[in-house]
Amino acid sequence: MGEPLKFAYWVPNVSGGLVTSTIEQRTDWGYDYNVRLARTAEDNGFEYALSQIRYQASYGADHQHEATSFSLALALATTRLKLIAAVHPGLWQPAVLSKWIATADHLTGGRIALNVVSGWLKNEFTAMGEPWLEHDERYRRTSEFIRVLREIWTAGEGGAEFSGDFYRVHGFDLKPKPLDLPGRPHPEIFQGGNSTAARRNGGTVSDWYFSNGKDYDGFTEQVEEVLGHARTAQRLQPVRFGLNGFMIARDGEKEARDTLREIIAKANRPAVEGFRDAVQQAGNATGDRRGMWADSSFEDLVQYNDGFRTQLIGTPEQIADRAIEYKRRGANLLLLGFLHFQEEVEYFGSRVLPIIREKEAELAAREPQPAPA
């Protein structure tokens, strides 16, 4: 609670913008646009940027840049922004990735992180000739994947040792290791999901747990369950929480709500329905039907990470109030998408963020902070 709320944005390295709609989106998936955007973001209160991972055309995303290379390029074009690259276990070998991250960490001064994505699009695996595991097996593989990375990055003399069902390393001695920086034992590992298996991983092996867009109660329920798993795990640091939200900040609430209605009215219905069929099949593959997107409506999926559910829509004051309430409920970071990235990131930095910081100061004065351990 005592730390300032952090902010990340979705890197538009995938064509089609952040909503599957024919509404105008003044954004671009190309490199030059993204360099300008990254520099604007780090000057307007953003600490992180998350590069999306898709390998082939799907549901409105006809073109895409690969996440790790694009993240490194943006990190080298900026000075403070931390880039989170999304990766898939099963398509990366963790020891190889550990080396890539160590090199990128040195090149960027410690500004590379990972978002480990267990996978929801079956065709991306099968089209490459890779096996498609059932839902809980994908998350079990992810757990091993993260544990291998951590073992390699922190192993002493003699190298890393790990023997699991999916991965094995024996005497793997990584040199150079990632930078030794205050406040982190290794580069940060983000991981998302909604299922019981994802929540277990979030509490036991991940540094950060990413939640899809949620209302207050939905987010609180996830935080409590993940923290329950964390209390029984041997962790290097406490788990932190990120929450996805699509921000529509306007001078008036009516203008913001009208924009949301127009986005949904102009939805690319075949693309949204195709995405819904694919992801809800994956979400419902869990035994308890708690998988990602299992209960998302058509309107929710127009923003493909349920970003409308977080309801960061309205005036700067209204959005700041919601951000503070999510912070009270455990959010350490808000991951934001926008309709028109460049100008809306600037608007956030000049109009929304100052109010959030004022309200954080009021919250700190009103609610006593725990004494240091």
Coordinates of C-alpha atoms in Angstrom, one line a residue:
M1 CA 0.0 0.0 0.0
G2 CA 2.9 2.3 0.7
E3 CA 4.3 2.0 -2.8
P4 CA 3.0 4.1 -5.7
L5 CA 0.7 2.3 -8.1
K6 CA 2.7 1.3 -11.1
F7 CA 1.5 1.5 -14.7
A8 CA 2.2 -0.6 -17.8
Y9 CA 0.8 -0.4 -21.3
W10 CA 0.1 -3.0 -24.0
V11 CA 2.7 -2.6 -26.8
P12 CA 0.7 -2.5 -30.1
N13 CA 3.2 -4.9 -31.8
V14 CA 0.1 -6.6 -33.3
S15 CA -2.0 -5.1 -36.0
G16 CA -5.6 -4.3 -35.4
G17 CA -5.2 -2.3 -32.2
L18 CA -6.5 -3.3 -28.7
V19 CA -10.2 -3.6 -29.6
T20 CA -11.6 -5.9 -32.4
S21 CA -13.7 -3.1 -33.9
T22 CA -13.9 -1.1 -37.1
I23 CA -13.9 2.1 -35.0
E24 CA -10.9 4.4 -35.9
Q25 CA -7.8 3.5 -33.8
R26 CA -5.0 6.0 -34.2
T27 CA -2.3 3.5 -33.5
D28 CA 0.2 1.5 -35.5
W29 CA 2.0 -1.9 -35.0
G30 CA 5.2 -0.7 -36.7
Y31 CA 8.6 -0.1 -35.1
D32 CA 8.9 3.6 -35.6
Y33 CA 5.5 4.3 -34.1
N34 CA 6.2 2.1 -31.2
V35 CA 9.6 3.8 -30.5
R36 CA 7.8 7.2 -30.3
L37 CA 5.1 5.7 -28.1
A38 CA 7.6 4.0 -25.7
R39 CA 9.4 7.3 -25.2
T40 CA 6.1 9.1 -24.7
A41 CA 5.0 6.5 -22.2
E42 CA 8.2 6.6 -20.0
D43 CA 7.8 10.4 -19.9
N44 CA 4.1 10.1 -18.8
G45 CA 4.3 7.8 -15.8
F46 CA 4.6 4.3 -17.3
E47 CA 7.2 2.0 -15.8
Y48 CA 6.5 -1.1 -17.9
A49 CA 5.4 -2.0 -21.4
L50 CA 4.1 -5.5 -22.3
S51 CA 4.8 -6.9 -25.8
Q52 CA 2.0 -9.2 -27.0
I53 CA 2.7 -12.7 -28.3
R54 CA 1.0 -14.1 -31.4
Y55 CA 2.7 -16.1 -34.0
Q56 CA 0.2 -16.0 -36.9
A57 CA -2.9 -14.2 -38.1
S58 CA -5.9 -14.7 -35.8
Y59 CA -9.1 -12.8 -35.0
G60 CA -8.3 -9.4 -36.3
A61 CA -4.5 -9.5 -35.7
D62 CA -3.3 -10.1 -39.3
H63 CA 0.3 -9.1 -38.6
Q64 CA 2.5 -9.3 -35.6
H65 CA 6.1 -8.6 -34.5
E66 CA 7.7 -11.3 -32.3
A67 CA 7.7 -10.2 -28.7
T68 CA 11.2 -10.9 -27.4
S69 CA 13.1 -9.2 -30.2
F70 CA 10.6 -6.3 -30.3
S71 CA 10.9 -5.8 -26.6
L72 CA 14.7 -5.7 -26.7
A73 CA 14.5 -3.1 -29.6
L74 CA 12.2 -0.9 -27.6
A75 CA 14.3 -1.2 -24.4
L76 CA 17.4 -0.1 -26.4
A77 CA 15.5 2.9 -27.8
T78 CA 14.5 4.1 -24.3
T79 CA 16.3 4.8 -21.0
R80 CA 13.9 4.0 -18.2
L81 CA 11.0 1.8 -19.5
K82 CA 11.0 -1.9 -18.5
L83 CA 9.9 -4.2 -21.3
I84 CA 8.0 -7.3 -20.5
A85 CA 8.3 -9.9 -23.3
A86 CA 5.6 -12.6 -23.6
V87 CA 6.8 -16.2 -24.2
H88 CA 5.2 -19.6 -24.5
P89 CA 6.5 -22.7 -22.7
G90 CA 6.6 -25.4 -25.3
L91 CA 7.8 -23.0 -28.0
W92 CA 10.9 -21.9 -25.9
Q93 CA 13.4 -24.1 -24.2
P94 CA 13.9 -22.5 -20.7
A95 CA 17.7 -22.8 -20.6
V96 CA 17.9 -21.1 -24.0
L97 CA 15.6 -18.4 -22.9
S98 CA 17.5 -17.9 -19.7
K99 CA 20.6 -17.1 -21.8
W100 CA 18.6 -14.7 -24.0
I101 CA 17.3 -12.9 -20.9
A102 CA 20.7 -12.6 -19.3
T103 CA 22.1 -11.0 -22.4
A104 CA 19.2 -8.7 -22.8
D105 CA 19.4 -7.8 -19.1
H106 CA 23.0 -6.7 -19.6
L107 CA 22.2 -4.8 -22.8
T108 CA 19.4 -2.8 -21.2
G109 CA 20.7 -2.3 -17.7
G110 CA 18.2 -4.6 -16.1
R111 CA 15.1 -3.5 -18.0
I112 CA 13.9 -6.9 -19.4
A113 CA 11.1 -9.0 -17.8
L114 CA 9.0 -12.0 -18.9
N115 CA 5.3 -12.7 -19.1
V116 CA 5.0 -16.5 -19.3
V117 CA 1.9 -17.4 -21.2
S118 CA 0.7 -21.0 -20.9
G119 CA -1.2 -20.8 -24.2
W120 CA -4.8 -20.6 -25.4
L121 CA -4.6 -20.8 -29.2
K122 CA -4.2 -24.5 -30.1
N123 CA -3.5 -23.8 -33.8
E124 CA -0.4 -21.8 -32.9
F125 CA 1.2 -25.0 -31.5
T126 CA -0.2 -27.5 -34.0
A127 CA 0.7 -25.4 -37.0
M128 CA 4.3 -25.6 -35.9
G129 CA 4.1 -29.3 -35.3
E130 CA 4.2 -28.9 -31.5
P131 CA 2.0 -31.0 -29.2
W132 CA -1.0 -29.3 -27.6
L133 CA -1.3 -30.3 -23.9
E134 CA -4.6 -30.2 -22.0
H135 CA -5.2 -27.2 -19.8
D136 CA -3.9 -28.2 -16.5
E137 CA -0.9 -29.9 -18.1
R138 CA 0.0 -26.6 -19.8
Y139 CA 0.0 -24.8 -16.4
R140 CA 2.0 -27.6 -14.8
R141 CA 4.6 -27.2 -17.6
T142 CA 4.6 -23.5 -17.0
S143 CA 5.4 -24.0 -13.3
E144 CA 8.4 -26.1 -14.2
F145 CA 9.4 -23.6 -16.9
I146 CA 9.5 -20.8 -14.3
R147 CA 11.3 -22.9 -11.7
V148 CA 14.0 -23.8 -14.3
L149 CA 14.5 -20.2 -15.2
R150 CA 14.9 -19.2 -11.5
E151 CA 17.2 -22.1 -10.8
I152 CA 19.5 -21.2 -13.7
W153 CA 19.6 -17.5 -12.8
T154 CA 20.4 -18.1 -9.1
A155 CA 22.5 -21.3 -9.2
G156 CA 25.9 -21.2 -7.5
E157 CA 29.1 -23.0 -8.5
G158 CA 28.4 -26.2 -10.2
G159 CA 25.5 -24.9 -12.2
A160 CA 21.8 -25.5 -12.2
E161 CA 20.1 -28.8 -11.4
F162 CA 16.5 -29.6 -12.2
S163 CA 14.7 -32.8 -12.9
G164 CA 11.0 -32.6 -13.7
D165 CA 8.4 -34.1 -16.0
F166 CA 8.9 -31.6 -18.8
Y167 CA 12.4 -30.1 -18.3
R168 CA 15.8 -31.3 -17.1
V169 CA 19.0 -29.4 -16.7
H170 CA 22.2 -30.8 -15.2
G171 CA 25.2 -28.7 -14.3
F172 CA 24.0 -25.8 -16.6
D173 CA 26.3 -22.9 -15.7
L174 CA 25.0 -19.6 -17.0
K175 CA 27.7 -16.9 -17.4
P176 CA 27.1 -14.1 -17.3
K177 CA 24.1 -14.3 -15.1
P178 CA 21.5 -11.4 -15.1
L179 CA 22.6 -8.3 -13.4
D180 CA 22.7 -8.2 -9.6
L181 CA 20.4 -5.3 -8.9
P182 CA 18.9 -4.1 -5.6
G183 CA 15.3 -5.3 -4.9
R184 CA 15.2 -8.3 -7.2
P185 CA 16.8 -11.7 -7.1
H186 CA 16.5 -12.1 -10.9
P187 CA 14.6 -10.6 -13.8
E188 CA 10.9 -10.3 -13.0
I189 CA 8.6 -13.1 -14.1
F190 CA 4.9 -12.2 -14.8
Q191 CA 2.3 -14.9 -15.3
G192 CA -1.5 -14.6 -15.9
G193 CA -4.6 -16.7 -16.1
N194 CA -7.9 -17.1 -14.4
S195 CA -8.1 -20.8 -13.7
T196 CA -7.4 -22.7 -10.5
A197 CA -4.1 -23.9 -12.0
A198 CA -3.1 -20.3 -13.0
R199 CA -3.9 -19.0 -9.5
R200 CA -1.8 -21.8 -7.9
N201 CA 1.2 -20.9 -10.2
G202 CA 0.7 -17.2 -9.4
G203 CA 1.0 -17.9 -5.7
T204 CA 3.8 -20.4 -5.8
V205 CA 6.2 -19.5 -8.6
S206 CA 5.5 -16.2 -10.3
D207 CA 6.8 -12.8 -9.2
W208 CA 3.7 -11.1 -10.6
Y209 CA 0.2 -12.4 -11.2
F210 CA -1.7 -10.8 -14.1
S211 CA -5.4 -10.7 -13.9
N212 CA -7.7 -10.2 -17.0
G213 CA -10.1 -7.3 -16.6
K214 CA -12.2 -7.7 -13.5
D215 CA -14.7 -5.7 -11.4
Y216 CA -13.9 -5.1 -7.8
D217 CA -15.3 -8.4 -6.4
G218 CA -13.8 -10.5 -9.2
F219 CA -10.3 -9.0 -8.6
T220 CA -10.5 -9.3 -4.8
E221 CA -11.5 -13.0 -5.1
Q222 CA -8.5 -13.7 -7.3
V223 CA -6.1 -11.8 -5.0
E224 CA -7.3 -13.7 -1.9
E225 CA -6.9 -17.1 -3.6
V226 CA -3.4 -16.4 -5.0
L227 CA -2.3 -15.1 -1.6
G228 CA -3.5 -18.2 0.0
H229 CA -1.2 -20.3 -2.2
A230 CA 1.6 -17.8 -1.6
R231 CA 1.4 -18.3 2.2
T232 CA 2.3 -22.0 1.9
A233 CA 5.1 -21.5 -0.7
Q234 CA 8.8 -20.9 -0.4
R235 CA 9.0 -17.6 -2.1
L236 CA 12.0 -15.3 -2.7
Q237 CA 9.7 -12.2 -2.6
P238 CA 6.0 -11.6 -2.0
V239 CA 3.7 -12.0 -5.0
R240 CA 2.5 -8.8 -6.7
F241 CA -0.6 -8.2 -8.7
G242 CA -1.3 -6.6 -12.0
L243 CA -4.8 -5.9 -13.5
N244 CA -5.7 -5.4 -17.1
G245 CA -7.9 -2.4 -18.0
F246 CA -8.9 -0.6 -21.1
M247 CA -8.9 3.1 -20.3
I248 CA -11.2 5.6 -22.0
A249 CA -10.4 8.9 -20.2
R250 CA -12.3 12.0 -21.5
D251 CA -13.2 15.4 -20.2
G252 CA -16.8 14.3 -19.7
E253 CA -18.3 11.0 -18.6
K254 CA -20.9 11.0 -21.5
E255 CA -18.1 11.4 -24.1
A256 CA -16.2 8.4 -22.6
R257 CA -19.4 6.2 -22.4
D258 CA -20.3 7.2 -25.9
T259 CA -16.9 6.1 -27.1
L260 CA -17.4 2.7 -25.4
R261 CA -20.8 2.2 -27.0
E262 CA -19.3 3.1 -30.5
I263 CA -16.5 0.6 -30.0
I264 CA -19.0 -2.2 -29.3
A265 CA -21.5 -1.1 -31.9
K266 CA -18.7 -1.3 -34.6
A267 CA -17.3 -4.6 -33.3
N268 CA -15.9 -6.9 -36.0
R269 CA -18.5 -9.6 -35.2
P270 CA -17.0 -12.5 -37.1
A271 CA -13.5 -11.9 -35.5
V272 CA -15.0 -11.5 -32.0
E273 CA -17.1 -14.6 -32.3
G274 CA -14.2 -16.6 -33.6
F275 CA -12.0 -15.5 -30.8
R276 CA -14.8 -16.2 -28.3
D277 CA -15.3 -19.8 -29.6
A278 CA -11.5 -20.4 -29.4
V279 CA -10.9 -19.0 -25.9
Q280 CA -14.0 -20.2 -24.2
Q281 CA -13.4 -23.7 -25.4
A282 CA -10.0 -23.4 -23.7
G283 CA -11.4 -21.8 -20.6
N284 CA -14.1 -24.4 -20.2
A285 CA -11.5 -27.2 -20.6
T286 CA -10.8 -26.9 -16.9
G287 CA -12.6 -29.3 -14.5
D288 CA -14.2 -26.4 -12.5
R289 CA -14.9 -24.2 -15.5
R290 CA -12.8 -21.3 -14.1
G291 CA -10.5 -20.9 -17.1
M292 CA -9.7 -17.7 -18.8
W293 CA -12.6 -16.0 -20.6
A294 CA -15.0 -18.8 -19.4
D295 CA -17.7 -16.3 -18.5
S296 CA -16.8 -13.4 -20.8
S297 CA -19.7 -11.9 -22.8
F298 CA -19.5 -10.8 -26.5
E299 CA -19.1 -7.2 -25.4
D300 CA -16.3 -8.1 -23.0
L301 CA -14.4 -9.8 -25.7
V302 CA -14.4 -6.9 -28.1
Q303 CA -11.4 -5.9 -25.9
Y304 CA -9.7 -9.3 -26.0
N305 CA -8.4 -9.2 -22.4
D306 CA -11.8 -8.2 -20.8
G307 CA -10.4 -4.7 -20.3
F308 CA -13.9 -3.1 -20.3
R309 CA -14.7 -5.0 -17.1
T310 CA -12.3 -3.0 -15.1
Q311 CA -14.4 0.1 -15.9
L312 CA -11.6 2.7 -16.2
I313 CA -14.0 4.7 -18.3
G314 CA -15.0 8.3 -17.5
T315 CA -13.5 11.5 -16.3
P316 CA -9.9 11.7 -14.9
E317 CA -11.4 11.9 -11.4
Q318 CA -13.7 8.9 -11.9
I319 CA -10.8 6.8 -13.3
A320 CA -8.5 7.9 -10.4
D321 CA -11.2 6.8 -7.9
R322 CA -11.4 3.3 -9.4
A323 CA -7.6 3.0 -9.7
I324 CA -7.3 3.8 -6.0
E325 CA -10.0 1.3 -5.0
Y326 CA -8.2 -1.4 -7.0
K327 CA -5.0 -0.5 -5.2
R328 CA -6.8 -0.9 -1.9
R329 CA -7.8 -4.4 -3.0
G330 CA -4.3 -5.4 -3.8
A331 CA -3.3 -4.1 -7.2
N332 CA 0.3 -3.1 -7.5
L333 CA 0.1 -2.3 -11.3
L334 CA -2.5 -1.5 -13.9
L335 CA -1.9 -2.7 -17.4
L336 CA -3.6 -0.3 -19.8
G337 CA -4.8 -0.4 -23.3
F338 CA -6.1 2.7 -25.3
L339 CA -8.0 3.5 -28.5
H340 CA -5.5 6.2 -29.7
F341 CA -2.3 5.3 -27.9
Q342 CA -0.1 8.3 -28.5
E343 CA -2.5 11.1 -27.5
E344 CA -4.2 9.1 -24.8
V345 CA -0.9 8.1 -23.1
E346 CA -0.1 11.9 -23.0
Y347 CA -3.6 12.6 -21.6
F348 CA -3.1 10.0 -18.9
G349 CA 0.2 11.5 -17.9
S350 CA -1.1 15.1 -17.7
R351 CA -4.7 14.7 -16.6
V352 CA -5.2 11.3 -14.8
L353 CA -2.0 10.4 -13.1
P354 CA -1.6 13.6 -11.1
I355 CA -5.1 12.9 -9.5
I356 CA -4.1 9.3 -8.8
R357 CA -1.0 10.5 -7.0
E358 CA -3.0 13.0 -4.9
K359 CA -5.5 10.3 -3.9
E360 CA -2.7 7.9 -3.0
A361 CA -1.3 10.5 -0.6
E362 CA -4.8 10.9 0.9
L363 CA -5.1 7.2 1.2
A364 CA -1.8 6.9 2.9
A365 CA -2.7 9.6 5.4
R366 CA -6.1 8.0 6.1
E367 CA -5.1 4.3 6.4
P368 CA -2.1 3.6 8.7
Q369 CA 0.6 1.6 7.0
P370 CA 2.1 -1.6 8.6
A371 CA 5.4 -1.1 10.4
P372 CA 8.5 -2.6 8.7
A373 CA 9.2 -6.2 9.7

